[in-house]
Short mmCIF file of C-alpha atoms in Angstrom, two decimals:
data_model
loop_
_atom_site.label_atom_id
_atom_site.label_comp_id
_atom_site.label_asym_id
_atom_site.label_seq_id
_atom_site.Cartn_x
_atom_site.Cartn_y
_atom_site.Cartn_z
CA UNK A 1 106.97 -73.28 219.10
CA UNK A 2 107.45 -74.79 215.60
CA UNK A 3 108.79 -78.17 214.30
CA UNK A 4 111.18 -78.28 211.45
CA UNK A 5 113.82 -80.48 209.88
CA UNK A 6 117.38 -79.62 210.75
CA UNK A 7 118.73 -77.19 208.38
CA UNK A 8 122.49 -78.11 207.46
CA UNK A 9 123.25 -74.30 207.05
CA UNK A 10 122.37 -73.83 210.90
CA UNK A 11 124.78 -74.72 213.65
CA UNK A 12 122.70 -77.02 215.86
CA UNK A 13 123.82 -78.25 219.31
CA UNK A 14 124.81 -81.84 219.71
CA UNK A 15 122.27 -82.41 222.51
CA UNK A 16 118.64 -81.24 223.09
CA UNK A 17 116.28 -81.47 225.99
CA UNK A 18 113.54 -84.19 225.37
CA UNK A 19 110.09 -82.86 226.57
CA UNK A 20 106.86 -84.79 226.70
CA UNK A 21 103.65 -82.79 226.74
CA UNK A 22 100.01 -84.17 226.87
CA UNK A 23 98.48 -81.25 225.27
CA UNK A 24 96.80 -79.44 228.11
CA UNK A 25 99.78 -77.64 229.61
CA UNK A 26 100.02 -73.92 229.62
CA UNK A 27 103.86 -73.75 229.53
CA UNK A 28 106.85 -75.91 228.98
CA UNK A 29 107.40 -75.95 232.85
CA UNK A 30 104.25 -78.09 233.16
CA UNK A 31 105.52 -80.70 230.75
CA UNK A 32 107.64 -83.60 231.75
CA UNK A 33 111.32 -82.59 231.00
CA UNK A 34 113.91 -85.39 230.56
CA UNK A 35 117.63 -85.24 230.53
CA UNK A 36 119.58 -84.03 227.50
CA UNK A 37 119.90 -86.58 224.70
CA UNK A 38 122.06 -86.74 221.68
CA UNK A 39 120.45 -85.43 218.40
CA UNK A 40 120.45 -87.85 215.47
CA UNK A 41 120.86 -86.57 211.99
CA UNK A 42 117.37 -87.45 210.94
CA UNK A 43 115.64 -86.14 214.11
CA UNK A 44 113.08 -83.36 213.89
CA UNK A 45 113.53 -80.64 216.37
CA UNK A 46 111.35 -77.94 217.97
CA UNK A 47 112.48 -74.38 218.10
CA UNK A 48 111.19 -72.42 221.13
CA UNK A 49 110.97 -68.72 220.40
CA UNK A 50 111.36 -66.77 223.63
CA UNK A 51 109.80 -63.48 224.56
CA UNK A 52 111.77 -60.39 224.13
CA UNK A 53 111.00 -57.04 225.64
CA UNK A 54 110.43 -54.40 222.83
CA UNK A 55 112.10 -51.05 223.46
CA UNK A 56 109.88 -48.06 223.94
CA UNK A 57 106.49 -47.53 225.55
CA UNK A 58 104.02 -50.55 225.63
CA UNK A 59 101.03 -49.47 223.51
CA UNK A 60 98.94 -52.56 224.26
CA UNK A 61 98.16 -54.56 227.53
CA UNK A 62 100.81 -54.46 230.26
CA UNK A 63 101.00 -57.54 232.41
CA UNK A 64 101.33 -57.42 236.14
CA UNK A 65 104.79 -58.80 235.84
CA UNK A 66 105.76 -55.90 233.49
CA UNK A 67 105.66 -57.76 230.29
CA UNK A 68 104.10 -55.98 227.26
CA UNK A 69 101.48 -58.21 225.59
CA UNK A 70 102.09 -57.65 221.88
CA UNK A 71 100.82 -60.82 220.15
CA UNK A 72 98.22 -62.28 222.64
CA UNK A 73 94.88 -60.80 223.72
CA UNK A 74 93.52 -60.50 227.18
CA UNK A 75 90.44 -62.34 228.43
CA UNK A 76 90.79 -65.16 225.87
CA UNK A 77 91.60 -68.00 228.29
CA UNK A 78 95.27 -68.13 227.30
CA UNK A 79 97.88 -67.15 229.67
CA UNK A 80 99.96 -64.92 227.47
CA UNK A 81 101.56 -62.91 230.40
CA UNK A 82 103.01 -65.90 232.21
CA UNK A 83 101.39 -64.66 235.40
CA UNK A 84 97.70 -65.06 234.30
CA UNK A 85 97.27 -61.22 234.86
CA UNK A 86 95.75 -60.92 231.19
CA UNK A 87 92.90 -63.28 232.25
CA UNK A 88 91.74 -61.47 235.38
CA UNK A 89 89.22 -58.76 236.01
CA UNK A 90 87.40 -59.69 232.69
CA UNK A 91 83.74 -58.58 232.17
CA UNK A 92 83.42 -61.18 229.30
CA UNK A 93 85.72 -63.64 227.67
CA UNK A 94 86.81 -63.79 223.99
CA UNK A 95 86.16 -66.83 221.79
CA UNK A 96 85.26 -69.97 223.56
CA UNK A 97 86.93 -69.13 226.89
CA UNK A 98 84.74 -69.65 230.03
CA UNK A 99 84.15 -66.68 232.49
CA UNK A 100 84.29 -67.55 236.17
CA UNK A 101 82.35 -65.51 238.54
CA UNK A 102 85.51 -64.01 239.93
CA UNK A 103 86.26 -62.49 236.64
CA UNK A 104 88.80 -64.85 235.47
CA UNK A 105 88.76 -66.39 231.96
CA UNK A 106 89.81 -70.08 231.75
CA UNK A 107 90.24 -72.24 228.68
CA UNK A 108 87.11 -74.12 227.47
CA UNK A 109 88.75 -77.48 227.69
CA UNK A 110 89.11 -77.12 231.40
CA UNK A 111 85.34 -77.26 231.90
CA UNK A 112 84.11 -80.45 233.58
CA UNK A 113 87.65 -81.98 233.63
CA UNK A 114 87.43 -82.95 237.19
CA UNK A 115 89.64 -80.15 238.46
CA UNK A 116 88.27 -77.07 240.14
CA UNK A 117 89.64 -74.11 238.13
CA UNK A 118 87.01 -71.42 239.04
CA UNK A 119 87.01 -70.15 242.67
CA UNK A 120 83.29 -70.98 242.96
CA UNK A 121 83.69 -74.28 241.13
CA UNK A 122 81.08 -73.21 238.50
CA UNK A 123 83.35 -74.85 235.84
CA UNK A 124 82.52 -78.29 237.36
CA UNK A 125 78.85 -77.68 237.86
CA UNK A 126 76.00 -79.07 235.69
CA UNK A 127 74.18 -76.67 233.49
CA UNK A 128 70.84 -78.18 234.32
CA UNK A 129 71.16 -77.06 237.85
CA UNK A 130 71.18 -73.53 236.68
CA UNK A 131 74.58 -72.81 238.38
CA UNK A 132 76.82 -72.64 235.42
CA UNK A 133 78.13 -69.26 234.59
CA UNK A 134 77.53 -67.93 231.00
CA UNK A 135 80.43 -66.04 229.38
CA UNK A 136 78.10 -63.08 228.79
CA UNK A 137 77.56 -62.61 232.51
CA UNK A 138 78.19 -58.95 233.54
CA UNK A 139 81.00 -57.96 235.98
CA UNK A 140 79.78 -57.74 239.57
CA UNK A 141 79.71 -54.20 241.05
CA UNK A 142 81.38 -55.43 244.22
CA UNK A 143 83.39 -58.46 243.08
CA UNK A 144 85.12 -59.05 246.53
CA UNK A 145 81.77 -59.37 248.15
CA UNK A 146 80.65 -61.92 245.56
CA UNK A 147 83.92 -63.86 246.05
CA UNK A 148 83.40 -63.92 249.77
CA UNK A 149 79.83 -65.03 249.30
CA UNK A 150 80.97 -67.85 246.93
CA UNK A 151 83.71 -68.94 249.35
CA UNK A 152 81.32 -69.07 252.34
CA UNK A 153 79.24 -71.62 250.56
CA UNK A 154 82.11 -73.59 249.16
CA UNK A 155 84.86 -73.51 251.69
CA UNK A 156 84.60 -77.29 252.26
CA UNK A 157 85.51 -77.78 248.56
CA UNK A 158 88.61 -75.57 248.59
CA UNK A 159 91.73 -77.46 248.62
CA UNK A 160 94.10 -74.80 250.16
CA UNK A 161 94.21 -71.46 251.90
CA UNK A 162 91.23 -71.74 254.16
CA UNK A 163 91.87 -73.07 257.74
CA UNK A 164 89.20 -75.27 259.61
CA UNK A 165 87.60 -72.63 261.69
CA UNK A 166 86.38 -74.90 264.21
CA UNK A 167 89.97 -75.73 265.21
CA UNK A 168 91.58 -72.25 264.89
CA UNK A 169 90.58 -71.17 268.37
CA UNK A 170 90.33 -74.64 269.87
CA UNK A 171 92.24 -74.96 273.19
CA UNK A 172 94.11 -78.00 274.60
CA UNK A 173 92.22 -79.84 277.30
CA UNK A 174 94.77 -78.99 280.03
CA UNK A 175 95.29 -75.41 278.86
CA UNK A 176 94.21 -72.40 280.86
CA UNK A 177 93.31 -69.07 279.54
CA UNK A 178 94.89 -67.91 276.22
CA UNK A 179 93.33 -64.59 276.06
CA UNK A 180 96.59 -62.74 276.38
CA UNK A 181 100.13 -63.97 276.35
CA UNK A 182 103.58 -62.79 276.87
CA UNK A 183 105.15 -61.10 273.76
CA UNK A 184 108.07 -63.15 272.44
CA UNK A 185 110.41 -61.71 269.75
CA UNK A 186 107.60 -59.28 268.75
CA UNK A 187 105.27 -62.21 268.54
CA UNK A 188 102.65 -64.21 270.45
CA UNK A 189 102.26 -67.77 271.33
CA UNK A 190 99.75 -69.46 268.94
CA UNK A 191 96.62 -71.48 269.98
CA UNK A 192 97.17 -75.27 269.83
CA UNK A 193 95.73 -75.69 266.28
CA UNK A 194 95.56 -72.07 265.09
CA UNK A 195 98.28 -72.39 262.23
CA UNK A 196 97.09 -75.42 260.38
CA UNK A 197 99.71 -75.43 257.55
CA UNK A 198 102.70 -75.11 259.89
CA UNK A 199 104.84 -78.19 260.11
CA UNK A 200 107.99 -79.07 262.14
CA UNK A 201 110.89 -80.81 260.36
CA UNK A 202 112.45 -83.40 262.70
CA UNK A 203 115.91 -84.34 261.71
CA UNK A 204 117.17 -87.45 263.65
CA UNK A 205 114.93 -86.69 266.53
CA UNK A 206 115.66 -82.90 266.81
CA UNK A 207 113.46 -80.09 265.47
CA UNK A 208 115.62 -77.17 263.94
CA UNK A 209 113.25 -75.95 261.11
CA UNK A 210 109.69 -75.44 260.08
CA UNK A 211 107.94 -75.73 256.83
CA UNK A 212 104.55 -75.33 255.16
CA UNK A 213 102.07 -78.04 254.02
CA UNK A 214 101.06 -77.60 250.39
CA UNK A 215 98.57 -80.53 250.34
CA UNK A 216 98.83 -84.13 249.06
CA UNK A 217 102.19 -85.49 250.17
CA UNK A 218 104.14 -82.41 249.81
CA UNK A 219 105.81 -79.87 252.24
CA UNK A 220 107.77 -76.74 251.24
CA UNK A 221 110.84 -75.64 253.36
CA UNK A 222 114.25 -74.01 253.05
CA UNK A 223 117.04 -75.94 251.38
CA UNK A 224 119.47 -75.30 254.17
CA UNK A 225 117.02 -77.17 256.53
CA UNK A 226 117.36 -80.53 254.72
CA UNK A 227 119.82 -82.87 253.05
CA UNK A 228 119.33 -85.76 250.68
CA UNK A 229 118.80 -88.34 253.32
CA UNK A 230 114.98 -88.95 253.53
CA UNK A 231 115.24 -91.62 256.13
CA UNK A 232 116.77 -89.24 258.71
CA UNK A 233 113.64 -86.93 258.71
CA UNK A 234 109.98 -87.02 259.96
CA UNK A 235 107.38 -84.28 259.37
CA UNK A 236 105.26 -83.30 262.36
CA UNK A 237 101.83 -81.87 261.72
CA UNK A 238 99.62 -79.93 264.18
CA UNK A 239 102.56 -79.70 266.61
CA UNK A 240 102.20 -76.96 269.18
CA UNK A 241 104.62 -77.65 272.04
CA UNK A 242 108.04 -78.39 270.48
CA UNK A 243 108.63 -81.33 272.70
CA UNK A 244 105.24 -82.63 273.28
CA UNK A 245 102.68 -83.91 270.78
CA UNK A 246 99.06 -83.17 271.30
CA UNK A 247 95.98 -85.21 270.28
CA UNK A 248 95.95 -83.86 266.70
CA UNK A 249 99.63 -84.38 266.13
CA UNK A 250 100.77 -86.53 263.22
CA UNK A 251 104.33 -87.74 262.59
CA UNK A 252 104.94 -88.87 258.94
CA UNK A 253 108.04 -90.44 257.42
CA UNK A 254 109.80 -88.78 254.38
CA UNK A 255 109.98 -90.56 250.97
CA UNK A 256 112.03 -88.01 249.04
CA UNK A 257 113.72 -84.70 249.38
CA UNK A 258 114.06 -82.35 246.40
CA UNK A 259 116.62 -79.59 246.89
CA UNK A 260 116.67 -76.77 244.11
CA UNK A 261 119.37 -77.63 241.66
CA UNK A 262 120.83 -74.12 242.00
CA UNK A 263 120.80 -73.79 245.78
CA UNK A 264 123.96 -72.12 246.94
CA UNK A 265 124.68 -72.67 250.69
CA UNK A 266 127.13 -69.83 250.77
CA UNK A 267 124.80 -66.97 249.85
CA UNK A 268 121.43 -68.78 250.29
CA UNK A 269 120.56 -68.23 246.70
CA UNK A 270 117.47 -70.50 245.66
CA UNK A 271 117.07 -71.62 249.26
CA UNK A 272 114.15 -73.81 248.67
CA UNK A 273 113.27 -77.43 248.97
CA UNK A 274 110.31 -79.80 248.58
CA UNK A 275 109.77 -82.75 250.94
CA UNK A 276 107.71 -85.66 249.64
CA UNK A 277 105.92 -87.76 252.35
CA UNK A 278 105.57 -91.59 252.58
CA UNK A 279 102.22 -92.86 251.42
CA UNK A 280 100.07 -95.03 253.68
CA UNK A 281 99.98 -98.79 252.93
CA UNK A 282 97.77 -99.55 250.01
CA UNK A 283 96.84 -95.90 249.69
CA UNK A 284 97.86 -92.62 247.74
CA UNK A 285 97.35 -90.65 251.00
CA UNK A 286 100.14 -89.82 253.35
CA UNK A 287 98.04 -89.43 256.47
CA UNK A 288 94.60 -89.98 257.69
CA UNK A 289 92.19 -87.04 257.45
CA UNK A 290 93.08 -84.56 260.13
CA UNK A 291 90.63 -81.64 260.85
CA UNK A 292 93.46 -79.67 262.52
CA UNK A 293 95.68 -79.82 259.14
CA UNK A 294 94.94 -77.66 256.16
CA UNK A 295 97.09 -76.79 253.11
CA UNK A 296 98.20 -73.31 252.28
CA UNK A 297 98.09 -72.01 248.59
CA UNK A 298 101.12 -71.57 246.36
CA UNK A 299 101.21 -68.14 244.62
CA UNK A 300 101.65 -68.06 240.94
CA UNK A 301 102.66 -64.49 240.32
CA UNK A 302 105.41 -62.28 242.02
CA UNK A 303 102.93 -59.38 241.86
CA UNK A 304 100.26 -61.00 244.05
CA UNK A 305 101.31 -59.13 247.17
CA UNK A 306 103.17 -55.84 247.38
CA UNK A 307 105.35 -53.86 249.75
CA UNK A 308 103.60 -52.59 252.92
CA UNK A 309 101.22 -55.56 252.79
CA UNK A 310 100.89 -57.35 256.24
CA UNK A 311 101.59 -61.06 256.42
CA UNK A 312 102.16 -63.62 259.17
CA UNK A 313 105.33 -65.56 260.19
CA UNK A 314 105.33 -68.56 262.52
CA UNK A 315 107.87 -70.99 264.13
CA UNK A 316 109.71 -72.08 267.22
CA UNK A 317 112.64 -69.86 266.82
CA UNK A 318 115.01 -68.34 269.41
CA UNK A 319 114.39 -65.04 271.06
CA UNK A 320 116.86 -62.07 271.37
CA UNK A 321 118.48 -63.76 274.32
CA UNK A 322 118.90 -66.95 272.27
CA UNK A 323 116.34 -69.02 274.13
CA UNK A 324 114.45 -71.49 272.05
CA UNK A 325 110.60 -71.20 272.02
CA UNK A 326 108.83 -74.19 273.46
CA UNK A 327 105.51 -73.21 272.06
CA UNK A 328 104.72 -72.23 268.45
CA UNK A 329 104.66 -68.52 267.91
CA UNK A 330 103.41 -66.11 265.28
CA UNK A 331 103.76 -62.52 264.47
CA UNK A 332 102.61 -59.92 261.88
CA UNK A 333 105.27 -58.51 259.59
CA UNK A 334 105.27 -56.06 256.57
CA UNK A 335 106.76 -56.70 253.17
CA UNK A 336 109.65 -54.35 252.80
CA UNK A 337 110.87 -52.87 249.41
CA UNK A 338 114.25 -51.92 248.32
CA UNK A 339 115.96 -54.57 250.48
CA UNK A 340 119.27 -53.94 248.57
CA UNK A 341 119.53 -50.85 250.76
CA UNK A 342 119.99 -53.02 253.90
CA UNK A 343 121.81 -56.07 252.42
CA UNK A 344 123.46 -54.68 249.22
CA UNK A 345 124.59 -57.40 246.81
CA UNK A 346 123.68 -60.19 249.21
CA UNK A 347 120.03 -59.68 248.36
CA UNK A 348 119.55 -61.79 245.24
CA UNK A 349 116.74 -62.55 242.82
CA UNK A 350 114.11 -64.88 244.41
CA UNK A 351 114.50 -63.29 247.78
CA UNK A 352 111.97 -61.16 249.65
CA UNK A 353 112.34 -58.95 252.76
CA UNK A 354 109.79 -58.67 255.52
CA UNK A 355 109.76 -57.57 259.16
CA UNK A 356 109.77 -54.36 260.98
CA UNK A 357 112.53 -51.88 260.45
CA UNK A 358 112.32 -50.78 264.04
CA UNK A 359 113.24 -54.19 265.07
CA UNK A 360 110.19 -55.05 266.97
CA UNK A 361 109.23 -58.21 264.97
CA UNK A 362 111.54 -60.63 263.13
CA UNK A 363 112.15 -64.32 262.43
CA UNK A 364 115.08 -65.74 264.24
CA UNK A 365 117.28 -68.86 264.22
CA UNK A 366 115.10 -71.85 264.53
CA UNK A 367 112.26 -70.28 262.45
CA UNK A 368 114.04 -71.40 259.30
CA UNK A 369 111.96 -73.08 256.66
CA UNK A 370 108.75 -71.87 258.18
CA UNK A 371 106.13 -69.94 256.21
CA UNK A 372 105.54 -66.27 255.63
CA UNK A 373 101.85 -66.39 254.89
CA UNK A 374 99.90 -63.52 253.19
CA UNK A 375 96.20 -63.41 252.95
CA UNK A 376 94.37 -61.83 249.93
CA UNK A 377 91.21 -59.59 250.01
CA UNK A 378 88.98 -62.56 249.59
CA UNK A 379 90.39 -64.44 252.64
CA UNK A 380 92.64 -66.98 250.85
CA UNK A 381 96.10 -67.51 252.35
CA UNK A 382 99.31 -68.06 250.27
CA UNK A 383 102.78 -69.15 251.32
CA UNK A 384 104.50 -65.97 250.13
CA UNK A 385 107.85 -66.74 251.62
CA UNK A 386 110.04 -69.21 253.43
CA UNK A 387 112.23 -68.14 256.38
CA UNK A 388 115.79 -68.14 254.89
CA UNK A 389 118.31 -65.86 256.57
CA UNK A 390 118.98 -62.47 258.20
CA UNK A 391 121.48 -60.58 260.29
CA UNK A 392 121.03 -59.40 263.85
CA UNK A 393 117.68 -60.91 264.65
CA UNK A 394 115.19 -58.31 265.73
CA UNK A 395 117.48 -55.23 265.43
CA UNK A 396 116.60 -52.01 263.65
CA UNK A 397 117.25 -51.79 259.94
CA UNK A 398 117.80 -55.61 259.63
CA UNK A 399 114.70 -57.14 258.28
CA UNK A 400 114.38 -60.94 257.70
CA UNK A 401 115.06 -62.35 254.35
CA UNK A 402 112.75 -65.02 252.86
CA UNK A 403 112.74 -67.21 249.72
CA UNK A 404 109.97 -65.74 247.56
CA UNK A 405 107.80 -68.64 246.73
CA UNK A 406 106.13 -67.18 243.65
CA UNK A 407 109.51 -66.85 241.97
CA UNK A 408 109.65 -70.71 242.10
CA UNK A 409 106.06 -71.52 241.10
CA UNK A 410 107.04 -73.42 237.84
CA UNK A 411 109.67 -75.38 239.78
CA UNK A 412 107.23 -76.36 242.31
CA UNK A 413 104.54 -77.19 239.85
CA UNK A 414 106.96 -79.31 237.79
CA UNK A 415 108.10 -81.41 240.73
CA UNK A 416 104.78 -81.88 242.53
CA UNK A 417 102.34 -81.93 239.58
CA UNK A 418 99.62 -81.50 242.28
CA UNK A 419 96.26 -80.18 240.86
CA UNK A 420 95.91 -77.57 243.57
CA UNK A 421 98.85 -75.63 242.31
CA UNK A 422 96.97 -73.90 239.66
CA UNK A 423 97.46 -70.63 237.62
CA UNK A 424 93.67 -69.83 237.48
CA UNK A 425 92.18 -68.95 240.86
CA UNK A 426 94.49 -70.19 243.51
#
């Protein structure tokens, strides 16, 4: 990015985007972007030089997203790849970058800034306590075991991706045994407070869709589930039986609905929306603390999970006979590659396929907007997809199609600005 006076020999556009950055952002997507404005004759302009793939074999670092890192260097605390893969699995960091115990290098200016950037929180710990990691620290022989050890002692500090274990298997007072339930559309009925980031979207008193709680005052859902009329909606947390609240259920009014500006209702392109909740009176919170509600993490890279990985879907969808589920259900599905083979040109960028090609497990009508959640090797859960569309629910060779959340990371980050949506360790 460079600033320069307008050269009269260059054909400049009549309008430019006005962007305000504070200096700590890692990309323009994190800055506040305003609408286009006319460019005055004496106005200095900034020229953004975009990355272009060089032909031939990459002779330097290859990022997880396929980008060839030519100018930048790995493990220097700077996200040159765009998916932060050049700052992972580091034995030590270059320059002044700080090494997290998980092997991630973060910028020095993020140390003690009040935001937890390292998985273990060592970037916010005092050096006098002897807990601050030195950047010369050696790589752990078993890094995943070390990460699990860190998480065990710091789960209460994590802002997303870890459910309240005391409530995962908690049963409703008037509920009998749940040791084994009838199979429904390849799935099982959930326990009352098992899926703690699942929400129900109530539209004028009726629930047709689900969503995922991101934390703060934000819920993620499908664009086709909502419309720009916030007063018509309420978000229900910790709902188990579709038509009956339980002791942990909260019902929150909606303040704002942000539908992706390129959403296409005809082909479900960019089928994603954010729901902002109303704050409580004289508070920046939207609900009282609820032990049965936890946020799910937002994935930053489209490479975090791969085909054949097993993930979980949940919702109150219909079964093969068209009957609506009265109780929240869940099922395991597999991420499927080459979805163009099944849906041809209907499968667009920003979409993901998951399910069972034999037709045993699938999301159906009524599950829309609900989360496809994948858990990494260290036990942290991410909302990898949003139930979007599909043909012939539960039939062979017709996998469910989901909005791929990582594809929209910058869009989510831009609109929410929520600190937990970070590119470092979340």
